[in-house]
PDB file of C-alpha atoms in Angstrom:
ATOM      1  CA  UNK E 583       0.000   0.000   0.000  1.00 84.00           C
ATOM      2  CA  UNK E 584       1.111   3.528  -0.765  1.00 96.00           C
ATOM      3  CA  UNK E 585       1.439   6.256   1.826  1.00 98.00           C
ATOM      4  CA  UNK E 586      -1.760   7.903   0.570  1.00 98.00           C
ATOM      5  CA  UNK E 587      -3.835   4.833  -0.191  1.00 98.00           C
ATOM      6  CA  UNK E 588      -7.543   5.681  -0.010  1.00 97.00           C
ATOM      7  CA  UNK E 589      -7.028   9.422   0.341  1.00 98.00           C
ATOM      8  CA  UNK E 590      -8.518  12.124  -1.882  1.00 98.00           C
ATOM      9  CA  UNK E 591      -6.564  15.283  -2.644  1.00 98.00           C
ATOM     10  CA  UNK E 592      -6.845  18.592  -4.463  1.00 98.00           C
ATOM     11  CA  UNK E 593      -3.728  20.107  -6.033  1.00 98.00           C
ATOM     12  CA  UNK E 594      -3.775  23.607  -7.525  1.00 98.00           C
ATOM     13  CA  UNK E 595      -1.321  24.929 -10.094  1.00 97.00           C
ATOM     14  CA  UNK E 596      -0.957  21.402 -11.439  1.00 97.00           C
ATOM     15  CA  UNK E 597      -0.055  21.878 -15.091  1.00 96.00           C
ATOM     16  CA  UNK E 598       3.728  22.073 -14.630  1.00 93.00           C
ATOM     17  CA  UNK E 599       6.608  22.057 -12.170  1.00 94.00           C
ATOM     18  CA  UNK E 600       5.977  21.285  -8.515  1.00 97.00           C
ATOM     19  CA  UNK E 601       2.227  20.946  -8.947  1.00 97.00           C
ATOM     20  CA  UNK E 602       2.392  18.422 -11.772  1.00 97.00           C
ATOM     21  CA  UNK E 603       5.007  16.310 -10.022  1.00 98.00           C
ATOM     22  CA  UNK E 604       2.991  16.362  -6.793  1.00 98.00           C
ATOM     23  CA  UNK E 605      -0.097  15.084  -8.613  1.00 98.00           C
ATOM     24  CA  UNK E 606       1.993  12.264 -10.071  1.00 98.00           C
ATOM     25  CA  UNK E 607       3.501  11.362  -6.681  1.00 98.00           C
ATOM     26  CA  UNK E 608       0.118  11.470  -4.931  1.00 98.00           C
ATOM     27  CA  UNK E 609      -1.316   9.060  -7.501  1.00 98.00           C
ATOM     28  CA  UNK E 610       1.767   6.821  -7.225  1.00 98.00           C
ATOM     29  CA  UNK E 611       1.158   6.662  -3.462  1.00 98.00           C
ATOM     30  CA  UNK E 612      -2.469   5.601  -3.915  1.00 98.00           C
ATOM     31  CA  UNK E 613      -4.420   8.869  -3.760  1.00 98.00           C
ATOM     32  CA  UNK E 614      -7.158  10.023  -6.082  1.00 98.00           C
ATOM     33  CA  UNK E 615      -6.611  13.625  -7.139  1.00 98.00           C
ATOM     34  CA  UNK E 616      -8.570  16.535  -8.526  1.00 98.00           C
ATOM     35  CA  UNK E 617      -6.083  19.007  -9.945  1.00 98.00           C
ATOM     36  CA  UNK E 618      -6.555  22.393 -11.536  1.00 98.00           C
ATOM     37  CA  UNK E 619      -4.816  25.095 -13.494  1.00 97.00           C
ATOM     38  CA  UNK E 620      -5.380  27.622 -16.229  1.00 96.00           C
ATOM     39  CA  UNK E 621      -3.673  25.743 -19.090  1.00 96.00           C
ATOM     40  CA  UNK E 622      -6.340  23.284 -20.157  1.00 97.00           C
ATOM     41  CA  UNK E 623      -4.307  21.369 -22.739  1.00 97.00           C
ATOM     42  CA  UNK E 624      -1.555  20.546 -20.234  1.00 96.00           C
ATOM     43  CA  UNK E 625      -4.024  19.604 -17.510  1.00 97.00           C
ATOM     44  CA  UNK E 626      -6.068  17.377 -19.765  1.00 98.00           C
ATOM     45  CA  UNK E 627      -2.882  15.635 -20.919  1.00 97.00           C
ATOM     46  CA  UNK E 628      -1.998  14.944 -17.278  1.00 98.00           C
ATOM     47  CA  UNK E 629      -5.473  13.487 -16.662  1.00 98.00           C
ATOM     48  CA  UNK E 630      -5.091  11.181 -19.655  1.00 98.00           C
ATOM     49  CA  UNK E 631      -1.611  10.083 -18.589  1.00 97.00           C
ATOM     50  CA  UNK E 632      -2.698   9.163 -15.051  1.00 98.00           C
ATOM     51  CA  UNK E 633      -6.183   7.889 -15.879  1.00 97.00           C
ATOM     52  CA  UNK E 634      -9.515   9.452 -15.058  1.00 95.00           C
ATOM     53  CA  UNK E 635     -10.176   6.985 -12.239  1.00 96.00           C
ATOM     54  CA  UNK E 636      -7.229   8.451 -10.353  1.00 97.00           C
ATOM     55  CA  UNK E 637      -6.988  12.013 -11.669  1.00 98.00           C
ATOM     56  CA  UNK E 638      -9.528  14.613 -12.739  1.00 98.00           C
ATOM     57  CA  UNK E 639      -8.456  17.979 -14.168  1.00 98.00           C
ATOM     58  CA  UNK E 640     -10.521  21.147 -13.844  1.00 98.00           C
ATOM     59  CA  UNK E 641      -9.674  24.324 -15.734  1.00 98.00           C
ATOM     60  CA  UNK E 642      -9.762  27.041 -13.095  1.00 98.00           C
ATOM     61  CA  UNK E 643      -8.322  30.367 -11.970  1.00 98.00           C
ATOM     62  CA  UNK E 644      -7.887  30.003  -8.218  1.00 98.00           C
ATOM     63  CA  UNK E 645      -7.904  33.756  -7.656  1.00 98.00           C
ATOM     64  CA  UNK E 646     -11.668  33.542  -8.352  1.00 98.00           C
ATOM     65  CA  UNK E 647     -13.826  32.247  -5.537  1.00 98.00           C
ATOM     66  CA  UNK E 648     -16.398  30.672  -7.852  1.00 98.00           C
ATOM     67  CA  UNK E 649     -13.647  28.674  -9.563  1.00 98.00           C
ATOM     68  CA  UNK E 650     -12.259  27.432  -6.244  1.00 98.00           C
ATOM     69  CA  UNK E 651     -15.723  26.383  -5.118  1.00 98.00           C
ATOM     70  CA  UNK E 652     -16.194  24.541  -8.430  1.00 98.00           C
ATOM     71  CA  UNK E 653     -12.920  22.636  -7.956  1.00 98.00           C
ATOM     72  CA  UNK E 654     -13.907  21.566  -4.440  1.00 98.00           C
ATOM     73  CA  UNK E 655     -17.408  20.600  -5.593  1.00 98.00           C
ATOM     74  CA  UNK E 656     -15.920  18.535  -8.432  1.00 98.00           C
ATOM     75  CA  UNK E 657     -13.744  16.659  -5.958  1.00 98.00           C
ATOM     76  CA  UNK E 658     -16.650  15.854  -3.643  1.00 98.00           C
ATOM     77  CA  UNK E 659     -18.873  14.811  -6.539  1.00 97.00           C
ATOM     78  CA  UNK E 660     -16.171  12.613  -8.065  1.00 97.00           C
ATOM     79  CA  UNK E 661     -14.652  11.030  -4.978  1.00 97.00           C
ATOM     80  CA  UNK E 662     -16.950  11.841  -2.049  1.00 97.00           C
ATOM     81  CA  UNK E 663     -14.533  13.721   0.219  1.00 98.00           C
ATOM     82  CA  UNK E 664     -11.416  15.906   0.467  1.00 98.00           C
ATOM     83  CA  UNK E 665      -8.608  14.588   2.666  1.00 98.00           C
ATOM     84  CA  UNK E 666      -5.851  16.919   1.493  1.00 98.00           C
ATOM     85  CA  UNK E 667      -5.512  20.287  -0.209  1.00 99.00           C
ATOM     86  CA  UNK E 668      -2.169  21.389  -1.668  1.00 98.00           C
ATOM     87  CA  UNK E 669      -2.394  25.122  -2.400  1.00 98.00           C
ATOM     88  CA  UNK E 670       0.448  25.231  -4.895  1.00 98.00           C
ATOM     89  CA  UNK E 671      -0.659  27.720  -7.569  1.00 97.00           C
ATOM     90  CA  UNK E 672       1.699  30.664  -7.906  1.00 95.00           C
ATOM     91  CA  UNK E 673       3.647  32.858 -10.235  1.00 92.00           C
ATOM     92  CA  UNK E 674       6.071  35.768 -10.433  1.00 92.00           C
ATOM     93  CA  UNK E 675       5.562  39.206  -8.908  1.00 96.00           C
ATOM     94  CA  UNK E 676       6.804  42.710  -9.810  1.00 96.00           C
ATOM     95  CA  UNK E 677      10.549  43.228  -9.497  1.00 95.00           C
ATOM     96  CA  UNK E 678      12.501  46.379  -8.722  1.00 96.00           C
ATOM     97  CA  UNK E 679      12.656  48.728  -5.744  1.00 97.00           C
ATOM     98  CA  UNK E 680       9.660  49.601  -3.594  1.00 98.00           C
ATOM     99  CA  UNK E 681       9.393  52.971  -5.355  1.00 98.00           C
ATOM    100  CA  UNK E 682       8.777  51.256  -8.708  1.00 98.00           C
ATOM    101  CA  UNK E 683       6.083  48.726  -7.751  1.00 98.00           C
ATOM    102  CA  UNK E 684       2.957  49.094  -9.932  1.00 98.00           C
ATOM    103  CA  UNK E 685      -0.230  48.878  -7.867  1.00 98.00           C
ATOM    104  CA  UNK E 686      -1.946  46.647 -10.408  1.00 98.00           C
ATOM    105  CA  UNK E 687       1.036  44.276 -10.389  1.00 98.00           C
ATOM    106  CA  UNK E 688       1.053  44.208  -6.599  1.00 98.00           C
ATOM    107  CA  UNK E 689      -2.672  43.417  -6.469  1.00 98.00           C
ATOM    108  CA  UNK E 690      -2.366  40.696  -9.109  1.00 98.00           C
ATOM    109  CA  UNK E 691       0.529  39.038  -7.279  1.00 98.00           C
ATOM    110  CA  UNK E 692      -1.286  39.115  -3.944  1.00 98.00           C
ATOM    111  CA  UNK E 693      -4.349  37.583  -5.590  1.00 98.00           C
ATOM    112  CA  UNK E 694      -2.331  34.737  -7.112  1.00 98.00           C
ATOM    113  CA  UNK E 695      -0.073  34.079  -4.146  1.00 98.00           C
ATOM    114  CA  UNK E 696      -2.211  34.885  -1.078  1.00 98.00           C
ATOM    115  CA  UNK E 697      -5.903  35.185  -1.979  1.00 98.00           C
ATOM    116  CA  UNK E 698      -5.846  31.802  -3.723  1.00 98.00           C
ATOM    117  CA  UNK E 699      -4.476  30.175  -0.562  1.00 98.00           C
ATOM    118  CA  UNK E 700      -7.144  31.791   1.590  1.00 98.00           C
ATOM    119  CA  UNK E 701      -9.880  30.704  -0.814  1.00 98.00           C
ATOM    120  CA  UNK E 702      -8.680  27.123  -0.920  1.00 98.00           C
ATOM    121  CA  UNK E 703      -8.597  26.885   2.870  1.00 98.00           C
ATOM    122  CA  UNK E 704     -11.945  28.634   3.180  1.00 98.00           C
ATOM    123  CA  UNK E 705     -13.729  26.116   0.983  1.00 98.00           C
ATOM    124  CA  UNK E 706     -12.152  22.861   2.191  1.00 98.00           C
ATOM    125  CA  UNK E 707     -12.140  23.681   5.907  1.00 98.00           C
ATOM    126  CA  UNK E 708     -15.866  23.056   6.516  1.00 98.00           C
ATOM    127  CA  UNK E 709     -15.656  19.700   4.723  1.00 98.00           C
ATOM    128  CA  UNK E 710     -12.591  18.599   6.648  1.00 98.00           C
ATOM    129  CA  UNK E 711     -14.037  19.712   9.972  1.00 98.00           C
ATOM    130  CA  UNK E 712     -17.184  17.703   9.221  1.00 98.00           C
ATOM    131  CA  UNK E 713     -15.038  14.679   8.326  1.00 97.00           C
ATOM    132  CA  UNK E 714     -13.064  15.087  11.547  1.00 98.00           C
ATOM    133  CA  UNK E 715      -9.704  15.105   9.773  1.00 98.00           C
ATOM    134  CA  UNK E 716      -7.776  16.645   6.912  1.00 98.00           C
ATOM    135  CA  UNK E 717      -4.454  18.058   5.809  1.00 98.00           C
ATOM    136  CA  UNK E 718      -3.978  21.485   4.241  1.00 99.00           C
ATOM    137  CA  UNK E 719      -0.574  22.155   2.687  1.00 99.00           C
ATOM    138  CA  UNK E 720       0.312  25.641   1.460  1.00 98.00           C
ATOM    139  CA  UNK E 721       3.285  26.363  -0.756  1.00 98.00           C
ATOM    140  CA  UNK E 722       5.434  29.035   0.883  1.00 98.00           C
ATOM    141  CA  UNK E 723       9.027  29.939   0.009  1.00 98.00           C
ATOM    142  CA  UNK E 724      12.369  30.642   1.610  1.00 98.00           C
ATOM    143  CA  UNK E 725      11.735  34.164   0.279  1.00 97.00           C
ATOM    144  CA  UNK E 726       8.991  34.404   2.907  1.00 98.00           C
ATOM    145  CA  UNK E 727      11.476  33.462   5.631  1.00 96.00           C
ATOM    146  CA  UNK E 728      14.503  35.564   4.641  1.00 96.00           C
ATOM    147  CA  UNK E 729      14.666  38.841   2.714  1.00 96.00           C
ATOM    148  CA  UNK E 730      16.790  38.983  -0.404  1.00 95.00           C
ATOM    149  CA  UNK E 731      16.085  35.451  -1.649  1.00 95.00           C
ATOM    150  CA  UNK E 732      13.731  36.444  -4.466  1.00 94.00           C
ATOM    151  CA  UNK E 733      14.044  38.794  -7.422  1.00 92.00           C
ATOM    152  CA  UNK E 734      10.807  40.356  -6.124  1.00 96.00           C
ATOM    153  CA  UNK E 735      10.282  41.829  -2.672  1.00 97.00           C
ATOM    154  CA  UNK E 736       6.544  41.591  -3.357  1.00 98.00           C
ATOM    155  CA  UNK E 737       6.877  37.844  -3.894  1.00 97.00           C
ATOM    156  CA  UNK E 738       8.756  37.573  -0.597  1.00 98.00           C
ATOM    157  CA  UNK E 739       6.119  39.587   1.257  1.00 98.00           C
ATOM    158  CA  UNK E 740       3.319  37.477  -0.230  1.00 98.00           C
ATOM    159  CA  UNK E 741       4.992  34.233   0.776  1.00 98.00           C
ATOM    160  CA  UNK E 742       5.571  35.557   4.304  1.00 98.00           C
ATOM    161  CA  UNK E 743       1.831  36.206   4.431  1.00 98.00           C
ATOM    162  CA  UNK E 744       1.158  32.627   3.326  1.00 98.00           C
ATOM    163  CA  UNK E 745       3.391  31.213   6.059  1.00 98.00           C
ATOM    164  CA  UNK E 746       1.721  33.268   8.788  1.00 98.00           C
ATOM    165  CA  UNK E 747      -1.814  32.716   7.476  1.00 98.00           C
ATOM    166  CA  UNK E 748      -1.111  28.993   7.555  1.00 98.00           C
ATOM    167  CA  UNK E 749      -0.060  29.188  11.204  1.00 98.00           C
ATOM    168  CA  UNK E 750      -3.162  31.191  12.095  1.00 98.00           C
ATOM    169  CA  UNK E 751      -5.437  28.675  10.339  1.00 98.00           C
ATOM    170  CA  UNK E 752      -3.605  25.785  12.017  1.00 98.00           C
ATOM    171  CA  UNK E 753      -4.386  27.187  15.448  1.00 98.00           C
ATOM    172  CA  UNK E 754      -8.098  27.258  14.582  1.00 98.00           C
ATOM    173  CA  UNK E 755      -8.482  24.063  12.580  1.00 98.00           C
ATOM    174  CA  UNK E 756      -6.157  21.939  14.645  1.00 98.00           C
ATOM    175  CA  UNK E 757      -8.782  21.884  17.388  1.00 98.00           C
ATOM    176  CA  UNK E 758     -10.950  19.927  14.937  1.00 98.00           C
ATOM    177  CA  UNK E 759      -8.145  17.532  13.932  1.00 98.00           C
ATOM    178  CA  UNK E 760      -7.535  19.378  10.662  1.00 98.00           C
ATOM    179  CA  UNK E 761      -3.873  20.165  10.085  1.00 98.00           C
ATOM    180  CA  UNK E 762      -2.442  23.147   8.193  1.00 99.00           C
ATOM    181  CA  UNK E 763       1.233  23.313   7.268  1.00 99.00           C
ATOM    182  CA  UNK E 764       3.541  25.024   4.803  1.00 98.00           C
ATOM    183  CA  UNK E 765       6.296  23.789   2.568  1.00 98.00           C
ATOM    184  CA  UNK E 766       8.876  26.498   1.824  1.00 98.00           C
ATOM    185  CA  UNK E 767      11.021  25.512  -1.165  1.00 98.00           C
ATOM    186  CA  UNK E 768      14.490  26.860  -1.754  1.00 97.00           C
ATOM    187  CA  UNK E 769      16.082  26.956  -5.188  1.00 94.00           C
ATOM    188  CA  UNK E 770      13.927  24.452  -7.097  1.00 93.00           C
ATOM    189  CA  UNK E 771      14.589  24.106 -10.817  1.00 90.00           C
ATOM    190  CA  UNK E 772      11.258  25.061 -12.377  1.00 84.00           C
ATOM    191  CA  UNK E 773      10.023  27.546 -14.942  1.00 73.00           C
ATOM    192  CA  UNK E 774       9.288  30.221 -12.331  1.00 69.00           C
ATOM    193  CA  UNK E 775      12.771  31.696 -12.730  1.00 71.00           C
ATOM    194  CA  UNK E 776      12.238  32.172 -16.448  1.00 68.00           C
ATOM    195  CA  UNK E 777       8.799  33.666 -15.818  1.00 70.00           C
ATOM    196  CA  UNK E 778      10.246  36.100 -13.296  1.00 67.00           C
ATOM    197  CA  UNK E 779      12.675  37.282 -15.972  1.00 65.00           C
ATOM    198  CA  UNK E 780       9.976  37.745 -18.598  1.00 68.00           C
ATOM    199  CA  UNK E 781       9.974  34.426 -20.480  1.00 64.00           C
ATOM    200  CA  UNK E 782       6.612  33.031 -21.518  1.00 68.00           C
ATOM    201  CA  UNK E 783       5.072  29.579 -21.898  1.00 69.00           C
ATOM    202  CA  UNK E 784       7.353  26.828 -23.152  1.00 73.00           C
ATOM    203  CA  UNK E 785      10.404  29.104 -23.077  1.00 71.00           C
ATOM    204  CA  UNK E 786       9.912  29.601 -19.345  1.00 67.00           C
ATOM    205  CA  UNK E 787       9.496  25.862 -18.744  1.00 68.00           C
ATOM    206  CA  UNK E 788      12.666  25.088 -20.717  1.00 72.00           C
ATOM    207  CA  UNK E 789      14.605  27.489 -18.497  1.00 72.00           C
ATOM    208  CA  UNK E 790      14.327  25.029 -15.586  1.00 75.00           C
ATOM    209  CA  UNK E 791      17.209  22.954 -16.906  1.00 81.00           C
ATOM    210  CA  UNK E 792      19.337  26.009 -17.624  1.00 81.00           C
ATOM    211  CA  UNK E 793      19.210  27.318 -14.050  1.00 85.00           C
ATOM    212  CA  UNK E 794      20.317  24.076 -12.377  1.00 88.00           C
ATOM    213  CA  UNK E 795      24.040  24.899 -12.381  1.00 88.00           C
ATOM    214  CA  UNK E 796      23.477  28.266 -10.725  1.00 90.00           C
ATOM    215  CA  UNK E 797      21.057  26.880  -8.164  1.00 92.00           C
ATOM    216  CA  UNK E 798      23.558  24.186  -7.179  1.00 92.00           C
ATOM    217  CA  UNK E 799      25.826  26.883  -5.714  1.00 92.00           C
ATOM    218  CA  UNK E 800      23.240  28.564  -3.473  1.00 92.00           C
ATOM    219  CA  UNK E 801      23.280  26.207  -0.488  1.00 93.00           C
ATOM    220  CA  UNK E 802      25.482  23.609   1.234  1.00 94.00           C
ATOM    221  CA  UNK E 803      23.886  20.641  -0.569  1.00 95.00           C
ATOM    222  CA  UNK E 804      25.668  20.905  -3.945  1.00 94.00           C
ATOM    223  CA  UNK E 805      22.783  20.473  -6.358  1.00 94.00           C
ATOM    224  CA  UNK E 806      19.685  22.267  -7.487  1.00 94.00           C
ATOM    225  CA  UNK E 807      16.435  21.469  -5.743  1.00 95.00           C
ATOM    226  CA  UNK E 808      14.100  19.268  -7.756  1.00 95.00           C
ATOM    227  CA  UNK E 809      10.340  19.090  -8.024  1.00 96.00           C
ATOM    228  CA  UNK E 810      10.568  15.625  -6.451  1.00 97.00           C
ATOM    229  CA  UNK E 811      11.992  17.199  -3.285  1.00 97.00           C
ATOM    230  CA  UNK E 812       8.843  19.247  -2.780  1.00 98.00           C
ATOM    231  CA  UNK E 813       6.435  16.578  -4.003  1.00 98.00           C
ATOM    232  CA  UNK E 814       7.888  14.077  -1.525  1.00 98.00           C
ATOM    233  CA  UNK E 815       7.535  16.597   1.302  1.00 98.00           C
ATOM    234  CA  UNK E 816       3.890  17.071   0.291  1.00 98.00           C
ATOM    235  CA  UNK E 817       3.349  13.305   0.354  1.00 98.00           C
ATOM    236  CA  UNK E 818       4.645  13.223   3.934  1.00 98.00           C
ATOM    237  CA  UNK E 819       2.457  16.108   5.130  1.00 98.00           C
ATOM    238  CA  UNK E 820      -0.604  14.613   3.426  1.00 98.00           C
ATOM    239  CA  UNK E 821      -0.004  11.208   5.001  1.00 98.00           C
ATOM    240  CA  UNK E 822      -0.949   9.812   8.390  1.00 98.00           C
ATOM    241  CA  UNK E 823       2.768   9.768   9.252  1.00 98.00           C
ATOM    242  CA  UNK E 824       2.424  13.543   9.776  1.00 98.00           C
ATOM    243  CA  UNK E 825      -0.702  13.330  11.940  1.00 98.00           C
ATOM    244  CA  UNK E 826       0.952  15.292  14.786  1.00 98.00           C
ATOM    245  CA  UNK E 827       2.512  17.943  12.533  1.00 98.00           C
ATOM    246  CA  UNK E 828       0.468  21.158  12.573  1.00 98.00           C
ATOM    247  CA  UNK E 829       1.297  24.827  12.093  1.00 98.00           C
ATOM    248  CA  UNK E 830       4.749  23.946  10.788  1.00 98.00           C
ATOM    249  CA  UNK E 831       6.730  25.507   7.957  1.00 98.00           C
ATOM    250  CA  UNK E 832       8.750  22.677   6.418  1.00 98.00           C
ATOM    251  CA  UNK E 833      11.718  24.357   4.736  1.00 98.00           C
ATOM    252  CA  UNK E 834      13.118  22.243   1.894  1.00 98.00           C
ATOM    253  CA  UNK E 835      16.142  24.183   0.726  1.00 97.00           C
ATOM    254  CA  UNK E 836      19.357  22.181   1.128  1.00 97.00           C
ATOM    255  CA  UNK E 837      20.337  24.411   4.047  1.00 96.00           C
ATOM    256  CA  UNK E 838      20.010  27.754   2.249  1.00 96.00           C
ATOM    257  CA  UNK E 839      18.447  29.694   5.131  1.00 96.00           C
ATOM    258  CA  UNK E 840      20.804  28.198   7.711  1.00 95.00           C
ATOM    259  CA  UNK E 841      23.404  30.927   7.289  1.00 93.00           C
ATOM    260  CA  UNK E 842      26.725  31.400   5.516  1.00 91.00           C
ATOM    261  CA  UNK E 843      28.246  28.289   4.008  1.00 92.00           C
ATOM    262  CA  UNK E 844      31.260  26.914   5.881  1.00 93.00           C
ATOM    263  CA  UNK E 845      33.632  27.264   2.920  1.00 93.00           C
ATOM    264  CA  UNK E 846      32.665  30.898   2.346  1.00 91.00           C
ATOM    265  CA  UNK E 847      33.131  31.643   6.045  1.00 91.00           C
ATOM    266  CA  UNK E 848      36.587  30.050   6.033  1.00 94.00           C
ATOM    267  CA  UNK E 849      37.601  32.055   2.973  1.00 92.00           C
ATOM    268  CA  UNK E 850      36.545  35.252   4.742  1.00 92.00           C
ATOM    269  CA  UNK E 851      38.537  34.320   7.855  1.00 91.00           C
ATOM    270  CA  UNK E 852      41.605  33.602   5.763  1.00 92.00           C
ATOM    271  CA  UNK E 853      41.275  36.938   3.963  1.00 91.00           C
ATOM    272  CA  UNK E 854      40.992  38.712   7.338  1.00 90.00           C
ATOM    273  CA  UNK E 855      44.094  36.923   8.638  1.00 91.00           C
ATOM    274  CA  UNK E 856      46.035  38.008   5.596  1.00 90.00           C
ATOM    275  CA  UNK E 857      44.835  41.607   5.929  1.00 90.00           C
ATOM    276  CA  UNK E 858      46.004  41.622   9.555  1.00 92.00           C
ATOM    277  CA  UNK E 859      49.300  39.938   8.756  1.00 88.00           C
ATOM    278  CA  UNK E 860      48.316  36.984  10.867  1.00 84.00           C
ATOM    279  CA  UNK E 861      47.992  34.425   8.097  1.00 61.00           C
TER     280      UNK E 861
END
């Protein structure tokens, strides 16, 4: 039996990257999944690949409450319950200094990154409370934990909001045996880096491979983060193995937010010794 055998999950932002791989891993572990996204062709291809008995795709914009309600309703109608929600949908946010941030860009980013998370929790919480159990997983970011780890300060602020909103919801829902946790990825090789730099569609997705070498140098673990790293963390938080984990932000970053790397620190000490004539 898989870790998620018999469970029913919703995954948002499922047409590529972390979301797509999480849907695949959930199904591999025995779950039935309703997934959603805005790119219908990619979502429908995923449904065909995994089989409609195990995966249903819904075209939806999760910044719209009616769409979120429709996704949840589809899950209940198809599979009878919702055991897990992975609020994964996201995207880039305006870059540049605070004095350059366009209001419309700020509002759009907050809708995609924060409002969608609130809406997902809002519409699954009553079902999970009625069931007497459930797991909500929200996709945060190391950029919400430390400043300077995103090309966009607005993205960082939005992800910080997600992390804290998750904790607040966990304190409420935990009393009803419904867990809410975050996963905060570090440098994961996906198309989001290309999107943040202005690439579109397939060009952005192809950029995932190109950024791996650079990402491998960010943290002590000497490789880029992979979508599997986050998908496997989501499997754990969705499973009964995490039944006592609530209000937690699971940082999956190879040690990025831990501080300065040892080798860099030693190089700085050696340079200081030389400057002082003590080397």
